Structures are given as structure tokens and as C-alpha cells.
Coordinates of N, CA and C in Angstrom, one line a residue:
X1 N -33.6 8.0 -12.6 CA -33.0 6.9 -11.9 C -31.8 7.3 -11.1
X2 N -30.6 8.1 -11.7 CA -29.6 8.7 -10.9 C -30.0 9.4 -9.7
X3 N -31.1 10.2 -10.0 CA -31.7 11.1 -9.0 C -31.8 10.3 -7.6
X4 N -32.6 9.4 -8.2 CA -33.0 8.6 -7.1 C -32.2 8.4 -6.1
X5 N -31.2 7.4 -6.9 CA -29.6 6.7 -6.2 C -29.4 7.7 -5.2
X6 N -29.3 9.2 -6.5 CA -28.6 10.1 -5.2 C -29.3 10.5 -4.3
X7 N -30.3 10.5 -4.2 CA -31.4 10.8 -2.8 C -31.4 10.1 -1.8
X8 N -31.1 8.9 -2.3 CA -31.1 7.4 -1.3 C -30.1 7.8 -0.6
X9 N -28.8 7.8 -1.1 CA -27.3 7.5 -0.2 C -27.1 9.4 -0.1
X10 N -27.9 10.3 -0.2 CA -27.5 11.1 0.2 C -26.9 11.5 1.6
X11 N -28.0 11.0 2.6 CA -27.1 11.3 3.7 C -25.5 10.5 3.9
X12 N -25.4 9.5 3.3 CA -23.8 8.6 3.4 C -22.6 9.4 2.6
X13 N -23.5 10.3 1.2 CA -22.4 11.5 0.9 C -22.2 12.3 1.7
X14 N -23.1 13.1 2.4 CA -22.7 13.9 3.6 C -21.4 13.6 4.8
X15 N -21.3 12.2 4.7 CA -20.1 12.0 5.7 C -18.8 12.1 5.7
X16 N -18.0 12.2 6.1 CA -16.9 12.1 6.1 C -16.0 11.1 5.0
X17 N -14.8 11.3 4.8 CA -14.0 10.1 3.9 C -13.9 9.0 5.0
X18 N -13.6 9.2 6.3 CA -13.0 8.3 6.9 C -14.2 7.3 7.5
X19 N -15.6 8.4 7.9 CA -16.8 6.8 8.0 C -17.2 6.5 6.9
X20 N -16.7 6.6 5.8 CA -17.4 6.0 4.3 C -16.5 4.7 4.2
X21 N -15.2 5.2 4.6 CA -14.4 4.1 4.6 C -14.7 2.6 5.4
X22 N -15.2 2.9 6.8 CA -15.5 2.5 7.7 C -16.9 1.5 7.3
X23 N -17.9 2.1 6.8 CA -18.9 1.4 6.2 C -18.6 1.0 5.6
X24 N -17.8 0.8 4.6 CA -17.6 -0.2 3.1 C -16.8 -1.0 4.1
X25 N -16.5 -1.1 4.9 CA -15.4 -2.0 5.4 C -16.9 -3.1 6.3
X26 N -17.1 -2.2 7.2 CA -18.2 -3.2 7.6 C -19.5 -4.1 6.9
X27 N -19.8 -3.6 5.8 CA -20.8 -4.0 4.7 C -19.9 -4.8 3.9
X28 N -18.9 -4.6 3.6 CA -17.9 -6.2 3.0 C -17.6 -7.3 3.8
X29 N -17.4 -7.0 5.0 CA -17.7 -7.9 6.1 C -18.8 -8.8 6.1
X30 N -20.0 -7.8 6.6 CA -21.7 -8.3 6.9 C -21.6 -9.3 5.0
X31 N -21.5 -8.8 3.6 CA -21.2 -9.6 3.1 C -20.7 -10.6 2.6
X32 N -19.4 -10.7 3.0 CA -18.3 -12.2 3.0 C -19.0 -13.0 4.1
X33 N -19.4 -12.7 5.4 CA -20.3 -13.6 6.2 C -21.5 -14.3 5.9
X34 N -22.2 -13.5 5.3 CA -23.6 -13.6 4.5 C -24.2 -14.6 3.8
X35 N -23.1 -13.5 2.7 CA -23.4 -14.7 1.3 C -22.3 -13.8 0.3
X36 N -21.5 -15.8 0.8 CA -20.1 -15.5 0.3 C -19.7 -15.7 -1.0
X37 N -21.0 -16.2 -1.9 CA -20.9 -15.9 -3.3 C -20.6 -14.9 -4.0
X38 N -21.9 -13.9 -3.4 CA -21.9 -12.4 -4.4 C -20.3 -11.7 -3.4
X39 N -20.0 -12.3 -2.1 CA -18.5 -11.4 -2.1 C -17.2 -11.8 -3.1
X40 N -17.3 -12.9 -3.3 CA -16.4 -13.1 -4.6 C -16.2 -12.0 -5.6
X41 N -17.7 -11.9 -6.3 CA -18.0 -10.6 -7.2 C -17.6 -9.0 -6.7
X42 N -18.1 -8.6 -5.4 CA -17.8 -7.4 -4.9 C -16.3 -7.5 -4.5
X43 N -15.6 -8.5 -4.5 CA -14.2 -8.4 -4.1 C -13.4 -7.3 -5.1
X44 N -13.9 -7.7 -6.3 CA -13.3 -6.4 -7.5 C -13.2 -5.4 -6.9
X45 N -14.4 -4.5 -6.1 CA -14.1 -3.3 -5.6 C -13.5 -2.7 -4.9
X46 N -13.2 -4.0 -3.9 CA -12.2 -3.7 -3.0 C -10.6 -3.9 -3.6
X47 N -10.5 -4.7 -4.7 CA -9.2 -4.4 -4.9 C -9.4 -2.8 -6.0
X48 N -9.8 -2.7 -6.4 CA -9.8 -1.3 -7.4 C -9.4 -0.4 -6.4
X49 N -10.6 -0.2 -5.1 CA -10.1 0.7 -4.2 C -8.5 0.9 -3.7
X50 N -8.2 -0.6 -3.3 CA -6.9 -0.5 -2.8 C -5.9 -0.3 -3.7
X51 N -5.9 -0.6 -4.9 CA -4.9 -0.1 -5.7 C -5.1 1.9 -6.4
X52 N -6.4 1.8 -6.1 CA -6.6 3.6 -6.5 C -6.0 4.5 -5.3
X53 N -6.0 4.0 -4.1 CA -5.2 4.5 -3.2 C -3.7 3.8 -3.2
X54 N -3.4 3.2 -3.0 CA -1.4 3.0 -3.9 C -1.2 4.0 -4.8
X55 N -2.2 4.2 -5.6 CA -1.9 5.3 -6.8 C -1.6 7.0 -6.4
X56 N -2.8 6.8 -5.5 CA -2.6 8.6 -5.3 C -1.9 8.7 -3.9
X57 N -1.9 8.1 -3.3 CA -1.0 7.9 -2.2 C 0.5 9.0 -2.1
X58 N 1.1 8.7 -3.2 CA 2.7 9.7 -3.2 C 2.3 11.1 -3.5
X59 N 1.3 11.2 -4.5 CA 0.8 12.4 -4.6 C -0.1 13.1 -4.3
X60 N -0.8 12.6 -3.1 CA -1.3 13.2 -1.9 C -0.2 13.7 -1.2
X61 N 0.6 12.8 -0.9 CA 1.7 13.0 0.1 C 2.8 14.3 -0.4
X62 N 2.4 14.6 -1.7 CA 2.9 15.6 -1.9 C 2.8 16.7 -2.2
X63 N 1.1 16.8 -2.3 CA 0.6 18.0 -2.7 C 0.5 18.6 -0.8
X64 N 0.4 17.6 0.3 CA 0.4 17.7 1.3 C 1.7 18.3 2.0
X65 N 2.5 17.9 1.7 CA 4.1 18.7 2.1 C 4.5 19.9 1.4
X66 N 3.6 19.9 -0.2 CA 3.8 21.2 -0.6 C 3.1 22.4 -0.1
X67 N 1.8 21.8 -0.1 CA 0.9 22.9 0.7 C 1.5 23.4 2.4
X68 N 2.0 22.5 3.0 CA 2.6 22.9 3.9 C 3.4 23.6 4.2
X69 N 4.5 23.4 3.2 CA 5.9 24.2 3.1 C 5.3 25.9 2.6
X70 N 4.4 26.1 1.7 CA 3.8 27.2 1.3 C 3.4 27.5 2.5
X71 N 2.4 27.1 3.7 CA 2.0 27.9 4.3 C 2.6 28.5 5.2
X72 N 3.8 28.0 5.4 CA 4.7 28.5 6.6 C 4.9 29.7 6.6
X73 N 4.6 30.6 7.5 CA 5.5 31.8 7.7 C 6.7 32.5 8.3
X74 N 7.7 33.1 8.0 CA 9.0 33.1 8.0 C 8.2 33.7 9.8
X75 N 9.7 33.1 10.8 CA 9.6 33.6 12.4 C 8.7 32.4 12.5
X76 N 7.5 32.0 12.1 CA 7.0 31.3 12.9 C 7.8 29.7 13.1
X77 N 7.7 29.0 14.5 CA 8.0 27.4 14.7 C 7.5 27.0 13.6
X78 N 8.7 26.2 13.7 CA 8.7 24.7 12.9 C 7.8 23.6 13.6
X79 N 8.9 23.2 14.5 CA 8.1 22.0 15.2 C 8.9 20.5 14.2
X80 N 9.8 20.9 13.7 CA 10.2 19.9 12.6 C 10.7 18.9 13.4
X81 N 11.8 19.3 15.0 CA 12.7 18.4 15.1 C 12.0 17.4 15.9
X82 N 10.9 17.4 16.5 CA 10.1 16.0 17.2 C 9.8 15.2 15.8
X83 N 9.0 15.5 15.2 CA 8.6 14.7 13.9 C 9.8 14.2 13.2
X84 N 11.4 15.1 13.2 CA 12.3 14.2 13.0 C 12.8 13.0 13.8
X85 N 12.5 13.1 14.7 CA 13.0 12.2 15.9 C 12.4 11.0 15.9
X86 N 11.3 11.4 15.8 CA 10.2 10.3 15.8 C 10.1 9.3 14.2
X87 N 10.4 10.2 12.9 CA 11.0 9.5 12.2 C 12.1 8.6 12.4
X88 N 13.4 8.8 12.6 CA 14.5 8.3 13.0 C 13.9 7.3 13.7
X89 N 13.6 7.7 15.1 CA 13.2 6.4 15.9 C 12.5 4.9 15.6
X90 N 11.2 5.8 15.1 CA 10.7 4.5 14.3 C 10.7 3.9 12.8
X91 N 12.1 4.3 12.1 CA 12.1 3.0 11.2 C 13.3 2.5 12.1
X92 N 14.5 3.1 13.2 CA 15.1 2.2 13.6 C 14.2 1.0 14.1
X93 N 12.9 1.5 14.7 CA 12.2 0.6 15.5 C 11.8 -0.8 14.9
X94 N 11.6 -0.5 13.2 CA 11.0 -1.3 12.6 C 11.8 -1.9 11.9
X95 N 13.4 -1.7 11.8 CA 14.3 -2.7 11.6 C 14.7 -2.9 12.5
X96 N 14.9 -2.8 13.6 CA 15.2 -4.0 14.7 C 14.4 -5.0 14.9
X97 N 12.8 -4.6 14.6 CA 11.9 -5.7 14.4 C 11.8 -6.8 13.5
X98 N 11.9 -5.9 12.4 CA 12.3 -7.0 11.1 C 13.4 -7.9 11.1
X99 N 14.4 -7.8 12.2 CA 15.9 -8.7 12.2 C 15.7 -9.6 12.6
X100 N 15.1 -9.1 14.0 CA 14.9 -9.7 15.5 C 13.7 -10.7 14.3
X101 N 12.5 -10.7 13.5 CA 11.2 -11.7 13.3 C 12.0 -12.3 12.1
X102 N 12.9 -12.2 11.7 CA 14.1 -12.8 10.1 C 14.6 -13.9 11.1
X103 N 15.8 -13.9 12.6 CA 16.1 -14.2 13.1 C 15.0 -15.4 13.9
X104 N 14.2 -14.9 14.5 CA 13.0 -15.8 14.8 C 12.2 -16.7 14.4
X105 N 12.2 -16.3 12.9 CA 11.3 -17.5 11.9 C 12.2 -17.4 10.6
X106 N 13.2 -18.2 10.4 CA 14.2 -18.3 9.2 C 13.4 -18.6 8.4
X107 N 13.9 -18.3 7.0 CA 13.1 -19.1 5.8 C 14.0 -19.9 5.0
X108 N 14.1 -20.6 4.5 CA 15.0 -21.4 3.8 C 14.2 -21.6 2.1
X109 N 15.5 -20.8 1.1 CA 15.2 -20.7 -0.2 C 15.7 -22.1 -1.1
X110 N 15.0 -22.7 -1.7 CA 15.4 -24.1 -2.1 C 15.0 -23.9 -3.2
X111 N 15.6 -24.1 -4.2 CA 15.8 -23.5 -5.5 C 15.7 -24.8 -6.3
X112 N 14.8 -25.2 -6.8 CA 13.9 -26.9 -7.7 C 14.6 -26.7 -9.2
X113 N 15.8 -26.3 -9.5 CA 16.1 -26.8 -10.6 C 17.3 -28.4 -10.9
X114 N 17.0 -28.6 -12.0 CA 17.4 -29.7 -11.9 C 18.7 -29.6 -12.4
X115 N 19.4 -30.9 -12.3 CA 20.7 -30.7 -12.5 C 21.4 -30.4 -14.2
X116 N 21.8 -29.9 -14.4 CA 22.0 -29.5 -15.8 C 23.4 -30.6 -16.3
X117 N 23.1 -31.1 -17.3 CA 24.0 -31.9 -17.8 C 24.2 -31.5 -19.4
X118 N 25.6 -31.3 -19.3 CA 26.1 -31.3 -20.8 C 27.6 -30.9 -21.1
X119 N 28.2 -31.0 -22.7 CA 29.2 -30.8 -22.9 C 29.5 -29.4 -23.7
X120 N 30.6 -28.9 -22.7 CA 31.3 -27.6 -23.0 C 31.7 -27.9 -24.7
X121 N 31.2 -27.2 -25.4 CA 31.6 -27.1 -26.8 C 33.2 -26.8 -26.9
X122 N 33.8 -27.4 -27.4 CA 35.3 -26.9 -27.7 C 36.0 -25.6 -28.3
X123 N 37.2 -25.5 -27.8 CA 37.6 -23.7 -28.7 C 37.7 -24.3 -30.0
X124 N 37.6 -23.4 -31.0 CA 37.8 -23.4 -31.9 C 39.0 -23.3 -32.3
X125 N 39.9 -24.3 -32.6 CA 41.2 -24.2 -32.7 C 41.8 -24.4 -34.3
X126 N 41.2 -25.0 -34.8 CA 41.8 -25.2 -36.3 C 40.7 -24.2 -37.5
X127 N 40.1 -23.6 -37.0 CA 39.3 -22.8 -37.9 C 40.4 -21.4 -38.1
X128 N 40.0 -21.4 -40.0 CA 41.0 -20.2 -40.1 C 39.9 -19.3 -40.9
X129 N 40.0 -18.1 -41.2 CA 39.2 -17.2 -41.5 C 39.8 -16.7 -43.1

């Protein structure tokens, strides 16, 4: 029975990570359109996915900068200070955005508790030990 499975979607293993992605994205689609029942159920998958990538996410990112820093050879370019710049630039970019859309659509925090009423218990003033 596995055999099978794998014979069927063999060619969709062949592909790439990034059109595998791409199909599950369009086939979650074609099924939330469909029949929006059984997407209820396959929703699980997609959140497992998205949280399995949150997970390995930092540590891609860092087996990726380590492999990098390893491959470098002494004399050869960097190329670091565009990729610094362009860092810099755009998180400035993305907080000026974020001020400027804070600024644009205020939110207002209203806090539903109720008024508290009661009496301050007194010092203890005639208590002797």
C-alpha cells in the first residue's frame, strides 16, 4: 500500500520545496472553495505546517549563516556592506510605516473592569506582641 502512495505522488516528490509549497497552497484553495466541510478538517495541516516552520525557521537561519561564515575565504569580497544597508534601510522603512498606520488608525484600549469598592482595613495600632 505505501508502495503504491509512493509511486502515485512520485513525480510531486521530484519537485522542488518551493512548487510543493505552491501546490498545497492551490489544492487548499480548490478545497475551501469546493467543499468547505472536509477544509475545516484539512485546516489541521495547514496549521501544523505553519507552526513546523516557526519552529525551524531560527535554526535554518542559522545553520545558513554558519555555513556561510565557514565558506568564506580569507582575501575574498564580502559584499556585506549593501546587505547592511539594505538592512538598516528597511526596518527604518518598516517603522516609519508602522507610526505613520498607529497614527492613521488609532486604537483605543478600554479596559471593562468594574469599579472596585471597599474598605482599607486599618493599622494595627493597639496590637501588642
Amino acid at each position: 500500500m505505501i508502495a503504491t502512495v509512493y509511486t502515485v505522488f512520485q513525480p510531486l516528490f521530484r519537485l522542488g520545496l518551493i512548487p510543493q509549497i505552491l501546490i498545497g497552497i492551490v489544492a487548499g484553495v480548490f478545497i475551501a472553495l469546493f467543499t468547505p466541510d472536509i477544509a475545516g478538517n484539512v485546516a489541521l495541516l495547514g496549521q501544523l505546517f505553519i507552526a513546523a516552520l516557526q519552529a525551524v525557521a531560527p535554526i535554518l537561519v542559522f545553520v545558513l549563516v554558519t555555513a556561510a561564515i565557514a565558506a568564506h575565504k580569507k582575501g575574498q569580497p564580502t559584499h556585506i556592506r549593501p546587505v547592511l544597508i539594505l538592512y538598516v534601510v528597511g526596518t527604518l522603512i518598516a517603522a516609519l510605516i508602522a507610526v505613520a498606520a498607529s497614527f492613521l488608525f488609532p486604537t483605543e484600549l478600554s479596559l471593562n473592569a468594574g469599579q472596585i469598592d471597599g474598605v482599607i482595613p486599618p493599622k494595627n495600632q493597639g496590637v501588642q506582641k
